[in-house]
PDB file of C-alpha atoms in Angstrom:
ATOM      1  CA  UNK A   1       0.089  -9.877  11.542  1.00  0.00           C
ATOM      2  CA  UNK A   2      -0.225 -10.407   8.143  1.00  0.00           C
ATOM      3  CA  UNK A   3       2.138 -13.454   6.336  1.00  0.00           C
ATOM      4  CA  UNK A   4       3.357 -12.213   2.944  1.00  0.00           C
ATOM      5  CA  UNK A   5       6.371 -12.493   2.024  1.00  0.00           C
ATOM      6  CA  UNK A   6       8.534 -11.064  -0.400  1.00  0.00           C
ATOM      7  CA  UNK A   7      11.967 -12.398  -2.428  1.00  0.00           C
ATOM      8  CA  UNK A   8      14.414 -10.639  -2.529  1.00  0.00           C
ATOM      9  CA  UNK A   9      13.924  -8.195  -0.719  1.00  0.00           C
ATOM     10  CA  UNK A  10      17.062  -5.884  -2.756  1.00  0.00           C
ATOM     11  CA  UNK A  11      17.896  -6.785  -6.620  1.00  0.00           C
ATOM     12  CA  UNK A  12      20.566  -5.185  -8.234  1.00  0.00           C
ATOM     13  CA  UNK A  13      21.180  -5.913 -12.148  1.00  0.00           C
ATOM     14  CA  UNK A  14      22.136  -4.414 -15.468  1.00  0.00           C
ATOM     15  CA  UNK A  15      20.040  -3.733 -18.110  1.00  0.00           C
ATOM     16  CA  UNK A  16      18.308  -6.536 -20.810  1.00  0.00           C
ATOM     17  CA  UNK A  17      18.420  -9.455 -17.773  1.00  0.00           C
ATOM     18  CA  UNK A  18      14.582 -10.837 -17.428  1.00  0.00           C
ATOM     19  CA  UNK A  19      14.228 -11.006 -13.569  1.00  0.00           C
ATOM     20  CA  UNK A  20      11.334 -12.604 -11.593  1.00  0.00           C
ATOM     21  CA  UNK A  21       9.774 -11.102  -8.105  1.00  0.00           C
ATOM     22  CA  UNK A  22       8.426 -13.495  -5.781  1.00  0.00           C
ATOM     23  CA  UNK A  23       5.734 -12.828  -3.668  1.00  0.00           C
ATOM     24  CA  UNK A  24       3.504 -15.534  -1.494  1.00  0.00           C
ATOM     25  CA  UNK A  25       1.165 -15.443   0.976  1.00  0.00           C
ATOM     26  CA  UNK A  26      -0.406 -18.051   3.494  1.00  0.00           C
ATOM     27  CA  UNK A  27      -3.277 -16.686   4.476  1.00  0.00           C
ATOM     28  CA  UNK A  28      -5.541 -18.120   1.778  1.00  0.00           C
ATOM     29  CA  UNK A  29      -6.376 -14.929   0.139  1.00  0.00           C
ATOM     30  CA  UNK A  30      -7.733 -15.135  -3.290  1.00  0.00           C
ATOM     31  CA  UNK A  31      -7.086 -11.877  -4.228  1.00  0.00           C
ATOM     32  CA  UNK A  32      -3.528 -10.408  -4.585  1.00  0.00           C
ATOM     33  CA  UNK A  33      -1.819  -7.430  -5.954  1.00  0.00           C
ATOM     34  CA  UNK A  34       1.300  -5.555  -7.521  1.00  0.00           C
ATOM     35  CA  UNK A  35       2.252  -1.819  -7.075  1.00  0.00           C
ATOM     36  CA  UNK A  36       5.062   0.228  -7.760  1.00  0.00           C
ATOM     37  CA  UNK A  37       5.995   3.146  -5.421  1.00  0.00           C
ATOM     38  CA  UNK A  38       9.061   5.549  -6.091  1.00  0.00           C
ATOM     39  CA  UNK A  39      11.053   6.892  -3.115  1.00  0.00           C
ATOM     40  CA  UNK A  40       9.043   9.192  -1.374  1.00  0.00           C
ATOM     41  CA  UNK A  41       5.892   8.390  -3.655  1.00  0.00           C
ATOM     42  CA  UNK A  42       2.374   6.894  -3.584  1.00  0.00           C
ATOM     43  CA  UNK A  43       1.720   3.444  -4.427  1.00  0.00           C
ATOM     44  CA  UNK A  44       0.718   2.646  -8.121  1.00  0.00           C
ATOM     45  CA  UNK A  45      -1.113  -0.470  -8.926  1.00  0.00           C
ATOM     46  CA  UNK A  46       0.577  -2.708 -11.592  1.00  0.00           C
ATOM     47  CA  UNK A  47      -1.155  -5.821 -12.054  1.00  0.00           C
ATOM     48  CA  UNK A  48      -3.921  -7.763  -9.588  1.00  0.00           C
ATOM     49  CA  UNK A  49      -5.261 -11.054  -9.980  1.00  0.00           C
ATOM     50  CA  UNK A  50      -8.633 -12.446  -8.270  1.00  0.00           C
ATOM     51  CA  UNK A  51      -7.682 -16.212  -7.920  1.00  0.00           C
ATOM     52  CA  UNK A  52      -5.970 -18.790  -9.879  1.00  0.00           C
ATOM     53  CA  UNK A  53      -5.769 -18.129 -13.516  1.00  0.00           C
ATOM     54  CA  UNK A  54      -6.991 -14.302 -13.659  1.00  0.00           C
ATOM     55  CA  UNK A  55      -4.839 -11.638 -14.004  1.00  0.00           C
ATOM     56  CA  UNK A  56      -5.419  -8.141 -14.811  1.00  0.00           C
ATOM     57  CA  UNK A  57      -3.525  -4.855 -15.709  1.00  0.00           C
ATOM     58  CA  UNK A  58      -3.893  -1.969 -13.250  1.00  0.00           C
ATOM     59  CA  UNK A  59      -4.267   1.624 -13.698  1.00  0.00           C
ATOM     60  CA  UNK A  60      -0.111   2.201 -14.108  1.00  0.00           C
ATOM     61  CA  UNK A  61       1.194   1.016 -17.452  1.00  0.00           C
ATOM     62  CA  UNK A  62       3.985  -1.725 -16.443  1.00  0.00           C
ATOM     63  CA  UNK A  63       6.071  -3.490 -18.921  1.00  0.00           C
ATOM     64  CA  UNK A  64       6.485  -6.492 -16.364  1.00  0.00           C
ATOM     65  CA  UNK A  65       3.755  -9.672 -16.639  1.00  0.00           C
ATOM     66  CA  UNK A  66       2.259 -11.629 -13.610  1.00  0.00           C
ATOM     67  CA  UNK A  67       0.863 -15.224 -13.058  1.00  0.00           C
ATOM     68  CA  UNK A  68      -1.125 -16.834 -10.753  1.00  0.00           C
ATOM     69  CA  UNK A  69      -1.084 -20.559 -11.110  1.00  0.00           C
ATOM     70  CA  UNK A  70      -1.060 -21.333  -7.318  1.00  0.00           C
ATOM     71  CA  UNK A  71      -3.713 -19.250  -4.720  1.00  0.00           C
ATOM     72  CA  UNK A  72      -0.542 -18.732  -2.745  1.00  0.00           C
ATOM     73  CA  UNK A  73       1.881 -16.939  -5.901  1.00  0.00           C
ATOM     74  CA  UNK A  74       1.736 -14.443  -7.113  1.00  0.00           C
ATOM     75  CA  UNK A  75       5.582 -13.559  -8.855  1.00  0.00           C
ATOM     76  CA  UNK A  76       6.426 -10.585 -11.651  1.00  0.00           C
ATOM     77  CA  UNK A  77       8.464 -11.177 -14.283  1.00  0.00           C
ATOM     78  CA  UNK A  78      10.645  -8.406 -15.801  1.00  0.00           C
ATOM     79  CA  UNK A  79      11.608  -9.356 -19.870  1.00  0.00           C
ATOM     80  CA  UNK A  80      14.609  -7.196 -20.136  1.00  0.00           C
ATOM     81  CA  UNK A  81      15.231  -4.781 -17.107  1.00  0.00           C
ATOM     82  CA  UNK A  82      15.884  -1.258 -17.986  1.00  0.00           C
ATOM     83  CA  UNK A  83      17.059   1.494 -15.975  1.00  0.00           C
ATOM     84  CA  UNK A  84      13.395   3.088 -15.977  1.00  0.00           C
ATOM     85  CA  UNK A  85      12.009  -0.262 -13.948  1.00  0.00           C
ATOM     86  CA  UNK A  86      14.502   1.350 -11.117  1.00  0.00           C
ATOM     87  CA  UNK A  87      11.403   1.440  -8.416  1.00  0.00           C
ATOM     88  CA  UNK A  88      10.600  -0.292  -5.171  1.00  0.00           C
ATOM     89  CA  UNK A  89       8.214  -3.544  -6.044  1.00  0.00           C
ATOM     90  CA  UNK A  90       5.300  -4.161  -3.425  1.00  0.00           C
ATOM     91  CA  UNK A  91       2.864  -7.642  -3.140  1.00  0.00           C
ATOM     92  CA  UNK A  92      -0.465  -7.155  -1.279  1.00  0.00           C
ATOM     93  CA  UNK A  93      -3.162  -9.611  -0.853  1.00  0.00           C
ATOM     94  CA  UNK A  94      -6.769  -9.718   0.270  1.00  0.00           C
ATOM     95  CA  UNK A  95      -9.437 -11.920   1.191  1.00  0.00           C
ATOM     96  CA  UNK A  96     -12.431 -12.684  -0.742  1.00  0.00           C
ATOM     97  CA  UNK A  97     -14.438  -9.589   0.679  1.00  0.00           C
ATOM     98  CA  UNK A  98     -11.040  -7.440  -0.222  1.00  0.00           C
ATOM     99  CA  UNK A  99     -12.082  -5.020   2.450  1.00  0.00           C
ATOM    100  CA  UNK A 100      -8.459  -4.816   4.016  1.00  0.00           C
ATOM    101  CA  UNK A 101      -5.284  -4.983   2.104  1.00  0.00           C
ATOM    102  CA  UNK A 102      -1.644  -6.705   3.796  1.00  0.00           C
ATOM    103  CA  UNK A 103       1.551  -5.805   1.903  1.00  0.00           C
ATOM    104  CA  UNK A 104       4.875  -7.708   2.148  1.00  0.00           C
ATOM    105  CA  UNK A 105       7.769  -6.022   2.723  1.00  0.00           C
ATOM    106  CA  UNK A 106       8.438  -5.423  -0.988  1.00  0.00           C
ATOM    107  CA  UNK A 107      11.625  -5.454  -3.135  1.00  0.00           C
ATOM    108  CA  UNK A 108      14.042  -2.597  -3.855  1.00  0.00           C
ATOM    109  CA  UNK A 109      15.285  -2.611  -7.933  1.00  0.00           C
ATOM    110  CA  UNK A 110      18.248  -1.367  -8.954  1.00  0.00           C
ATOM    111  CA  UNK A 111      18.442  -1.554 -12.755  1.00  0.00           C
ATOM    112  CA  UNK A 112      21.833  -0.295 -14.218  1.00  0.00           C
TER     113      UNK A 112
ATOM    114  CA  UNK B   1      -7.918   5.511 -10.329  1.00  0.00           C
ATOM    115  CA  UNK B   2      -9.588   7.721  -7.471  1.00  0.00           C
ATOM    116  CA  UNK B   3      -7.634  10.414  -6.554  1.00  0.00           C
ATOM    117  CA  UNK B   4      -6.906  10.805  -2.812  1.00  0.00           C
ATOM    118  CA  UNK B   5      -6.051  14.465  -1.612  1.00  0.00           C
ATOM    119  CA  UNK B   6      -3.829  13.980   1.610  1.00  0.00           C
ATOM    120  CA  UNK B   7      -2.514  16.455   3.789  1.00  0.00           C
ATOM    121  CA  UNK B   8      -0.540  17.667   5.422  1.00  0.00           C
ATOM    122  CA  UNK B   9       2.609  16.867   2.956  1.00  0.00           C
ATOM    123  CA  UNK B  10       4.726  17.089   5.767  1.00  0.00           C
ATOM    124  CA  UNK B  11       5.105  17.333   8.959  1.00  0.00           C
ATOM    125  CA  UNK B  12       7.735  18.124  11.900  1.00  0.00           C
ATOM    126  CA  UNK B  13       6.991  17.786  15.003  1.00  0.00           C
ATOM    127  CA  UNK B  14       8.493  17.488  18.746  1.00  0.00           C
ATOM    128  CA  UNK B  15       7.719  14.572  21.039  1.00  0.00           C
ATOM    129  CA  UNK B  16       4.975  14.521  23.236  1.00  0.00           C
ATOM    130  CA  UNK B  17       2.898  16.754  20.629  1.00  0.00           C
ATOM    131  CA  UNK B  18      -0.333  15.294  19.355  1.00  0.00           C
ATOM    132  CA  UNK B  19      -0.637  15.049  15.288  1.00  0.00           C
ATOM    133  CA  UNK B  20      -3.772  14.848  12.845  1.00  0.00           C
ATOM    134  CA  UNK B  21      -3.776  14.188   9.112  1.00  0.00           C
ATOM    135  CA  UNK B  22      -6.554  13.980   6.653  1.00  0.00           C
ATOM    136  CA  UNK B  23      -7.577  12.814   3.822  1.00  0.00           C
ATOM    137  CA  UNK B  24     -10.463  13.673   1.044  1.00  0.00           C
ATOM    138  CA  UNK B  25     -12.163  11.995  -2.038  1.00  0.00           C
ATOM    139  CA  UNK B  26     -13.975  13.419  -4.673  1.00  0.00           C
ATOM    140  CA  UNK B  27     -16.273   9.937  -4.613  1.00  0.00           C
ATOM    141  CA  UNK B  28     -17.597   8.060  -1.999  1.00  0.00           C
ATOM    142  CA  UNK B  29     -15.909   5.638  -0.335  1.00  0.00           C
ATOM    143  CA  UNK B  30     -16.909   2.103   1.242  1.00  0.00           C
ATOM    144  CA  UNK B  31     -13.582   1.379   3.145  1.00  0.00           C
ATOM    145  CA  UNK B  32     -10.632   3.577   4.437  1.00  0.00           C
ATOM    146  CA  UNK B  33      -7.705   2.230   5.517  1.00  0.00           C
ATOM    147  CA  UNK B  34      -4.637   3.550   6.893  1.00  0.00           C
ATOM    148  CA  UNK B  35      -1.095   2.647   6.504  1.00  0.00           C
ATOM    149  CA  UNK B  36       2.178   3.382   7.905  1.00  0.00           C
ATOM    150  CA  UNK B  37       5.282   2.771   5.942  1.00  0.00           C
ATOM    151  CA  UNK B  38       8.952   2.986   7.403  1.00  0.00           C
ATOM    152  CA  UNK B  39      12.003   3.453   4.666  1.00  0.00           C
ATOM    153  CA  UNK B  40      12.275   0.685   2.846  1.00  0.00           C
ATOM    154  CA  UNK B  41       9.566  -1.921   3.916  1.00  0.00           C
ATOM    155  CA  UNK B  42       5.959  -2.176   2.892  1.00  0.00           C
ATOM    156  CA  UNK B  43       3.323  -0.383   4.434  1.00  0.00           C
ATOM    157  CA  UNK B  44       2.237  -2.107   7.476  1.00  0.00           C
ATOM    158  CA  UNK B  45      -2.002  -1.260   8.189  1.00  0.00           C
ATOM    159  CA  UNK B  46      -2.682   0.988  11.142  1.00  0.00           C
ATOM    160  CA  UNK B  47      -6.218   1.150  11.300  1.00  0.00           C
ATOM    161  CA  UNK B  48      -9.349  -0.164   9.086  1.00  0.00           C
ATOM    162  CA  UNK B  49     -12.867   1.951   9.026  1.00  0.00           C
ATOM    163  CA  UNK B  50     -16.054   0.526   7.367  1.00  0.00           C
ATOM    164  CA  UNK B  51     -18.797   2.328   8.400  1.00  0.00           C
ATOM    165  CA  UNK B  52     -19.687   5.872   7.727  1.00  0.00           C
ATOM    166  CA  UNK B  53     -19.236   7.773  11.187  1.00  0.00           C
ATOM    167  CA  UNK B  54     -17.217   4.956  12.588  1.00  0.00           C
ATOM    168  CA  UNK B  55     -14.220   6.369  15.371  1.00  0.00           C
ATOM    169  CA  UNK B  56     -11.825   2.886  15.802  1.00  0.00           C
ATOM    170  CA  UNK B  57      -8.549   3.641  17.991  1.00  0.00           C
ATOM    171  CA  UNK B  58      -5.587   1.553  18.537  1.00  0.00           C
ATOM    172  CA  UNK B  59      -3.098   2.827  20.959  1.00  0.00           C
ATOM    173  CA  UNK B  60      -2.397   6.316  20.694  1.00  0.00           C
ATOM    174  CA  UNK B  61      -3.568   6.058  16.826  1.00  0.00           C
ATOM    175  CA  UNK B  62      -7.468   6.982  16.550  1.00  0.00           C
ATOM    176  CA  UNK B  63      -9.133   7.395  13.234  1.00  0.00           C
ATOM    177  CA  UNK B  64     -12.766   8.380  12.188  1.00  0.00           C
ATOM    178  CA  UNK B  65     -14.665   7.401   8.560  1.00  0.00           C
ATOM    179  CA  UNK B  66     -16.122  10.697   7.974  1.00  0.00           C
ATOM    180  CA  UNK B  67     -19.940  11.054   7.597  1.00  0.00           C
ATOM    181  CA  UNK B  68     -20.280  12.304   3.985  1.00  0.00           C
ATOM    182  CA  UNK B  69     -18.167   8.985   3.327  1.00  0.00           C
ATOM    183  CA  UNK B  70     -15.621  11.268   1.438  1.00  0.00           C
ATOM    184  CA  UNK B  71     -12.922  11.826   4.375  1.00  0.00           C
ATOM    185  CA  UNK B  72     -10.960  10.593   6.701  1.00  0.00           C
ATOM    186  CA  UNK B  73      -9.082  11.619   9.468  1.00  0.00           C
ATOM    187  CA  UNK B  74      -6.152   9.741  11.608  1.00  0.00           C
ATOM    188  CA  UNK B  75      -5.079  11.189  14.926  1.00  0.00           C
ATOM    189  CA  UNK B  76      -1.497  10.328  17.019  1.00  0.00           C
ATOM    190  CA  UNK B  77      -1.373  11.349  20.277  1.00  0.00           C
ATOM    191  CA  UNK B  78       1.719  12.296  22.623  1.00  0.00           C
ATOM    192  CA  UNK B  79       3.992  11.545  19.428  1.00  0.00           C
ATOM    193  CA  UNK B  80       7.510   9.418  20.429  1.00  0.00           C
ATOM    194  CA  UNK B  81      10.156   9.189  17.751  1.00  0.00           C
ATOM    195  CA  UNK B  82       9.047   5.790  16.701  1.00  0.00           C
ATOM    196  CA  UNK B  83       6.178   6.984  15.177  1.00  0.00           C
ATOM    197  CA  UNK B  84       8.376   8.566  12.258  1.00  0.00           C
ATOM    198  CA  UNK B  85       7.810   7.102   8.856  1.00  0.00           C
ATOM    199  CA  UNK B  86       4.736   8.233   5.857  1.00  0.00           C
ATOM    200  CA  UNK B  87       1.364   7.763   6.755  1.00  0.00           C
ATOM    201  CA  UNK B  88      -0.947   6.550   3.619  1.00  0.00           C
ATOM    202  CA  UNK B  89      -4.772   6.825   3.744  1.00  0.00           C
ATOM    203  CA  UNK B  90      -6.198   4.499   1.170  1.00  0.00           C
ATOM    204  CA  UNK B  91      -9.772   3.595   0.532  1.00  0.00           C
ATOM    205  CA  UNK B  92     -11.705   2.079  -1.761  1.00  0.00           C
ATOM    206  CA  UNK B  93     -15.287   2.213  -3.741  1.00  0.00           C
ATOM    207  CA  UNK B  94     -15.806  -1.126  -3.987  1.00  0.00           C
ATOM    208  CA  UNK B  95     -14.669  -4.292  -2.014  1.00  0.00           C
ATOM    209  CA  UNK B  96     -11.797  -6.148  -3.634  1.00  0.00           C
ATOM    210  CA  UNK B  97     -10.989  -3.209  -5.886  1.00  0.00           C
ATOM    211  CA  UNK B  98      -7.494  -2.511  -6.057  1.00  0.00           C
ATOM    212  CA  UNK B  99      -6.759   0.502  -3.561  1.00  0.00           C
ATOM    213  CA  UNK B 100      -6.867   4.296  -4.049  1.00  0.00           C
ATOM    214  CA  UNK B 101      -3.767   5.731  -2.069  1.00  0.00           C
ATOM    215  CA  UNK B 102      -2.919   8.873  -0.844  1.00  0.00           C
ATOM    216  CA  UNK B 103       0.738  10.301  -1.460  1.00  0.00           C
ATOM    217  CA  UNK B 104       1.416   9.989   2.040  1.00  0.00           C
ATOM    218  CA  UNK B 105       1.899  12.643   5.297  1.00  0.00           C
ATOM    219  CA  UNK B 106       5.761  12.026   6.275  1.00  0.00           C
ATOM    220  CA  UNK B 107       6.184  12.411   9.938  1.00  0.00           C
ATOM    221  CA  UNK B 108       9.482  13.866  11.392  1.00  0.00           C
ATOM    222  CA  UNK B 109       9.425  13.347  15.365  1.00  0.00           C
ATOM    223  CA  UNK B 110      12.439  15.237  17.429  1.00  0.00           C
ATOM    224  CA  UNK B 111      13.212  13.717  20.844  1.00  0.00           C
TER     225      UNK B 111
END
């Protein structure tokens, strides 16, 4: 069973607040992950990072940032929340071979 | 990224009956995964296939890495109303790469 956690789990807020999404893991993975997934959608990949310091956009254009200053951290950081960053937030990491992916149980936005 | 064609959509079924979904790519893959995800949590992995050819079950769930390294298949047998939620295949080219996903096969399981 994979240990990834996500906080919170359900954000609601109104628009212009800058928000943060926690995400951690304990399983030592260097390599971790952001994607966005509407209702009923396929997951989109946001932002990734390969170990401490690196962090890289991924193929769906996201207005949030990301940081990785601890192995275990991996949180994204929303400026000024609009209505359009309404989506459901998921963390996945990986070891260093990055065959198999583990996601957390991801965070619901509500932007209003 | 690589587009995943998964299918079927959608899919209603009663319980007992056995299920099969698919999935293709256009590009050859190294590593297919699949995933199922229940409303509102993240999608918990089902099975993992690495080698070309390779058949891995677990449970009632069996799923085969297709030969031409371009498909996948997952099968459920004698289906129980648990098993409702979307099923994502997902692969990837390369190791570490950020994951291709499907847009999902949601299950619908009467009693």
């Amino acid at each position: 069973e994979a240990d990834i956690y996500q906080t919170p789990r359900y954000l609601v807020i109104g628009t212009g607040k800058k928000i943060t999404l926690e995400c951690s893991q304990t399983m030592g993975h260097d390599k971790m992950y952001w994607y966005q997934q509407d209702p009923g959608m396929e997951l989109h990949l946001i932002h990734y990072s390969y170990g401490v310091n690196s962090t890289e956009k991924g193929d769906l254009s996201s207005e949030s940032t990301v940081s990785r200053i601890r192995t275990e951290h991996f949180p994204l950081t929303l400026e000024s929340a609009r209505p359009s960053h309404t989506s459901q937030y998921l963390c996945a990491s990986s070891d260093l071979a990055g065959e198999t992916q583990y996601f957390g149980p991801g965070t619901r936005l509500l932007v209003l | 990224g690589q587009q995943l064609n998964q299918s079927p959509q959608s899919m209603f079924i009663q319980e007992g009956e056995d299920v099969s979904m698919n999935c293709t790519s256009s590009s050859i893959f190294n590593t297919w995964l699949w995933y199922k995800q229940d409303p509102g949590e993240g999608p918990v992995l089902l099975i993992a296939l690495y080698k070309a050819g390779e058949l891995t079950s677990n449970g009632r769930l069996t799923a085969q890495f297709g030969i031409t390294r371009k498909d996948s298949f997952l099968n459920i047998s004698a289906s129980i109303p648990s098993d409702v939620g979307i099923y994502f295949c997902a692969g990837h080219q390369n190791p570490g790469y950020a994951l291709n996903f499907g847009k999902g096969t949601s299950l619908l399981v009467t009693p």
